[in-house]
PDB file of C-alpha atoms in Angstrom:
ATOM      1  CA  MET A   1       0.005  -0.030  -0.045  1.00  0.00           C
ATOM      2  CA  ARG A   2       1.123   3.513  -0.687  1.00  0.00           C
ATOM      3  CA  GLY A   3       2.293   5.679   2.105  1.00  0.00           C
ATOM      4  CA  VAL A   4       2.307   2.848   4.730  1.00  0.00           C
ATOM      5  CA  TYR A   5       5.165   1.277   6.513  1.00  0.00           C
ATOM      6  CA  PHE A   6       5.771  -0.827   9.644  1.00  0.00           C
ATOM      7  CA  LYS A   7       8.500   0.569  12.007  1.00  0.00           C
ATOM      8  CA  ASN A   8       9.188  -0.008  15.659  1.00  0.00           C
ATOM      9  CA  MET A   9       6.252  -2.518  15.849  1.00  0.00           C
ATOM     10  CA  LYS A  10       3.838   0.020  14.716  1.00  0.00           C
ATOM     11  CA  TRP A  11       2.103   1.127  11.462  1.00  0.00           C
ATOM     12  CA  GLN A  12       2.901   4.533  10.257  1.00  0.00           C
ATOM     13  CA  ALA A  13       1.675   6.742   7.469  1.00  0.00           C
ATOM     14  CA  ALA A  14       3.694   9.289   5.371  1.00  0.00           C
ATOM     15  CA  ILE A  15       3.426  11.128   2.202  1.00  0.00           C
ATOM     16  CA  LYS A  16       5.935  13.053   0.137  1.00  0.00           C
ATOM     17  CA  VAL A  17       5.213  16.694  -0.761  1.00  0.00           C
ATOM     18  CA  ASP A  18       7.403  19.016  -2.359  1.00  0.00           C
ATOM     19  CA  LYS A  19      10.250  16.509  -2.179  1.00  0.00           C
ATOM     20  CA  LYS A  20       9.798  16.390   1.646  1.00  0.00           C
ATOM     21  CA  GLN A  21       8.596  13.261   3.520  1.00  0.00           C
ATOM     22  CA  ILE A  22       5.837  14.221   5.918  1.00  0.00           C
ATOM     23  CA  HIS A  23       4.994  11.973   8.756  1.00  0.00           C
ATOM     24  CA  LEU A  24       1.165  11.707   9.007  1.00  0.00           C
ATOM     25  CA  GLY A  25       0.986   9.528  12.187  1.00  0.00           C
ATOM     26  CA  THR A  26       1.406   6.308  13.907  1.00  0.00           C
ATOM     27  CA  VAL A  27      -1.650   4.004  14.201  1.00  0.00           C
ATOM     28  CA  GLY A  28      -2.463   0.451  15.270  1.00  0.00           C
ATOM     29  CA  THR A  29      -3.219  -1.232  12.005  1.00  0.00           C
ATOM     30  CA  GLN A  30      -1.997  -1.206   8.397  1.00  0.00           C
ATOM     31  CA  GLU A  31      -5.628  -0.257   7.186  1.00  0.00           C
ATOM     32  CA  GLU A  32      -5.715   2.745   9.530  1.00  0.00           C
ATOM     33  CA  ALA A  33      -2.395   3.871   8.175  1.00  0.00           C
ATOM     34  CA  ALA A  34      -3.496   3.453   4.599  1.00  0.00           C
ATOM     35  CA  ARG A  35      -6.680   5.381   5.227  1.00  0.00           C
ATOM     36  CA  LEU A  36      -4.678   8.089   6.893  1.00  0.00           C
ATOM     37  CA  TYR A  37      -2.487   8.336   3.830  1.00  0.00           C
ATOM     38  CA  ASP A  38      -5.518   8.181   1.584  1.00  0.00           C
ATOM     39  CA  ARG A  39      -6.916  11.557   3.206  1.00  0.00           C
ATOM     40  CA  ALA A  40      -3.548  13.161   2.632  1.00  0.00           C
ATOM     41  CA  ALA A  41      -3.250  11.848  -0.930  1.00  0.00           C
ATOM     42  CA  PHE A  42      -6.808  13.416  -1.627  1.00  0.00           C
ATOM     43  CA  MET A  43      -5.687  16.760  -0.291  1.00  0.00           C
ATOM     44  CA  CYS A  44      -2.669  16.527  -2.573  1.00  0.00           C
ATOM     45  CA  GLY A  45      -4.486  15.405  -5.646  1.00  0.00           C
ATOM     46  CA  ARG A  46      -2.988  11.879  -5.560  1.00  0.00           C
ATOM     47  CA  GLU A  47      -4.502   8.521  -5.982  1.00  0.00           C
ATOM     48  CA  PRO A  48      -5.601   6.752  -2.692  1.00  0.00           C
ATOM     49  CA  ASN A  49      -5.256   3.137  -1.620  1.00  0.00           C
ATOM     50  CA  PHE A  50      -9.073   3.076  -0.931  1.00  0.00           C
ATOM     51  CA  GLU A  51     -11.926   5.101  -2.436  1.00  0.00           C
ATOM     52  CA  LEU A  52     -12.962   7.979  -0.218  1.00  0.00           C
ATOM     53  CA  SER A  53     -16.732   8.392   0.377  1.00  0.00           C
ATOM     54  CA  GLU A  54     -18.239  11.693  -0.959  1.00  0.00           C
ATOM     55  CA  GLU A  55     -18.823  12.764   2.609  1.00  0.00           C
ATOM     56  CA  GLU A  56     -15.036  12.479   3.385  1.00  0.00           C
ATOM     57  CA  LYS A  57     -14.179  14.347   0.317  1.00  0.00           C
ATOM     58  CA  LYS A  58     -16.677  17.107   1.066  1.00  0.00           C
ATOM     59  CA  GLU A  59     -15.212  17.373   4.674  1.00  0.00           C
ATOM     60  CA  LEU A  60     -11.673  17.404   3.422  1.00  0.00           C
ATOM     61  CA  GLN A  61     -12.424  20.190   1.026  1.00  0.00           C
ATOM     62  CA  ASN A  62     -12.994  22.566   3.879  1.00  0.00           C
ATOM     63  CA  TYR A  63      -9.375  22.351   5.162  1.00  0.00           C
ATOM     64  CA  THR A  64      -6.175  23.805   4.003  1.00  0.00           C
ATOM     65  CA  TRP A  65      -3.128  21.545   4.004  1.00  0.00           C
ATOM     66  CA  LYS A  66      -1.746  22.909   7.165  1.00  0.00           C
ATOM     67  CA  ASP A  67      -5.186  22.662   8.900  1.00  0.00           C
ATOM     68  CA  PHE A  68      -5.438  19.094   7.777  1.00  0.00           C
ATOM     69  CA  LEU A  69      -2.092  18.181   9.211  1.00  0.00           C
ATOM     70  CA  ASP A  70      -2.860  19.881  12.415  1.00  0.00           C
ATOM     71  CA  MET A  71      -6.276  18.174  12.745  1.00  0.00           C
ATOM     72  CA  THR A  72      -4.795  14.775  11.907  1.00  0.00           C
ATOM     73  CA  ARG A  73      -1.941  14.989  14.386  1.00  0.00           C
ATOM     74  CA  ASP A  74      -4.302  16.323  17.106  1.00  0.00           C
ATOM     75  CA  THR A  75      -6.559  13.512  16.564  1.00  0.00           C
ATOM     76  CA  ILE A  76      -3.841  10.822  16.868  1.00  0.00           C
ATOM     77  CA  THR A  77      -2.334  12.529  19.927  1.00  0.00           C
ATOM     78  CA  SER A  78      -5.761  12.607  21.718  1.00  0.00           C
ATOM     79  CA  LYS A  79      -6.270   8.881  20.827  1.00  0.00           C
ATOM     80  CA  LYS A  80      -2.890   7.995  22.364  1.00  0.00           C
ATOM     81  CA  GLN A  81      -3.501  10.163  25.498  1.00  0.00           C
ATOM     82  CA  ARG A  82      -6.827   8.334  26.052  1.00  0.00           C
ATOM     83  CA  LYS A  83      -5.179   4.920  25.561  1.00  0.00           C
ATOM     84  CA  VAL A  84      -2.299   5.847  27.997  1.00  0.00           C
ATOM     85  CA  GLY A  85      -4.855   7.029  30.526  1.00  0.00           C
ATOM     86  CA  LEU A  86      -6.767   3.731  30.369  1.00  0.00           C
ATOM     87  CA  ILE A  87      -3.376   1.918  30.827  1.00  0.00           C
ATOM     88  CA  ARG A  88      -2.455   3.908  33.782  1.00  0.00           C
ATOM     89  CA  ARG A  89      -5.777   3.524  35.306  1.00  0.00           C
ATOM     90  CA  ASN A  90      -5.660  -0.248  34.892  1.00  0.00           C
ATOM     91  CA  LYS A  91      -2.205  -0.394  36.391  1.00  0.00           C
ATOM     92  CA  THR A  92      -3.262   1.708  39.395  1.00  0.00           C
ATOM     93  CA  ASP A  93      -6.337  -0.567  39.912  1.00  0.00           C
ATOM     94  CA  SER A  94      -4.110  -3.643  39.793  1.00  0.00           C
ATOM     95  CA  LEU A  95      -1.659  -2.183  42.190  1.00  0.00           C
ATOM     96  CA  VAL A  96      -4.246  -1.206  44.646  1.00  0.00           C
ATOM     97  CA  GLY A  97      -5.698  -4.673  44.722  1.00  0.00           C
ATOM     98  CA  GLN A  98      -2.291  -6.027  44.920  1.00  0.00           C
ATOM     99  CA  SER A  99      -1.171  -3.745  47.837  1.00  0.00           C
ATOM    100  CA  ASP A 100      -4.216  -4.707  49.856  1.00  0.00           C
ATOM    101  CA  GLY A 101      -3.226  -8.391  49.834  1.00  0.00           C
ATOM    102  CA  ASP A 102       0.317  -7.485  50.541  1.00  0.00           C
ATOM    103  CA  THR A 103      -0.717  -5.338  53.488  1.00  0.00           C
ATOM    104  CA  GLU A 104      -2.894  -8.159  54.943  1.00  0.00           C
ATOM    105  CA  MET A 105      -0.044 -10.581  54.637  1.00  0.00           C
ATOM    106  CA  ILE A 106       2.465  -8.193  56.215  1.00  0.00           C
ATOM    107  CA  ASN A 107       0.002  -7.697  59.140  1.00  0.00           C
ATOM    108  CA  GLY A 108      -0.036 -11.473  59.667  1.00  0.00           C
ATOM    109  CA  GLY A 109      -3.644 -11.783  58.705  1.00  0.00           C
ATOM    110  CA  GLY A 110      -5.796 -12.410  55.819  1.00  0.00           C
ATOM    111  CA  SER A 111      -9.336 -13.505  55.004  1.00  0.00           C
ATOM    112  CA  SER A 112     -10.845 -16.399  53.097  1.00  0.00           C
ATOM    113  CA  HIS A 113     -14.283 -17.665  52.433  1.00  0.00           C
ATOM    114  CA  SER A 114     -15.481 -21.088  53.898  1.00  0.00           C
ATOM    115  CA  GLU A 115     -17.644 -23.467  51.870  1.00  0.00           C
ATOM    116  CA  ASP A 116     -20.817 -21.847  53.445  1.00  0.00           C
ATOM    117  CA  GLY A 117     -19.844 -18.362  52.264  1.00  0.00           C
ATOM    118  CA  ASP A 118     -18.829 -16.968  55.722  1.00  0.00           C
ATOM    119  CA  ALA A 119     -15.630 -15.051  55.948  1.00  0.00           C
ATOM    120  CA  GLU A 120     -12.932 -16.486  58.048  1.00  0.00           C
ATOM    121  CA  THR A 121      -9.967 -14.587  59.459  1.00  0.00           C
ATOM    122  CA  SER A 122      -6.590 -16.083  60.154  1.00  0.00           C
ATOM    123  CA  ALA A 123      -3.783 -14.709  62.172  1.00  0.00           C
ATOM    124  CA  SER A 124      -0.374 -16.094  62.809  1.00  0.00           C
TER     125      SER A 124
END
């Protein structure tokens, strides 16, 4: 596919304009990278990998090249920030659950459930 390459275990999209390689963004799949390139290709009057919908074409006609690049990069950055936030939140949740168990073990006690569902507490 045009404008798509795999580097550092990620899919990236780029396009050459006025003899300069312009990095469009890093995304999760080859198809996402190809579609990112396609939007840039349309802006530059080039042939895309996939056909853009009429709605996409109308939307893109409202942007200058600079506005398009800014919008594209902002969108990718905000997706990454949301993803990092979710990962951090999940790690924190895991650590909180883990530290509770560690605290109980350090204090010499813990709890378990018996077969009838009642909680039992053990101490050493």
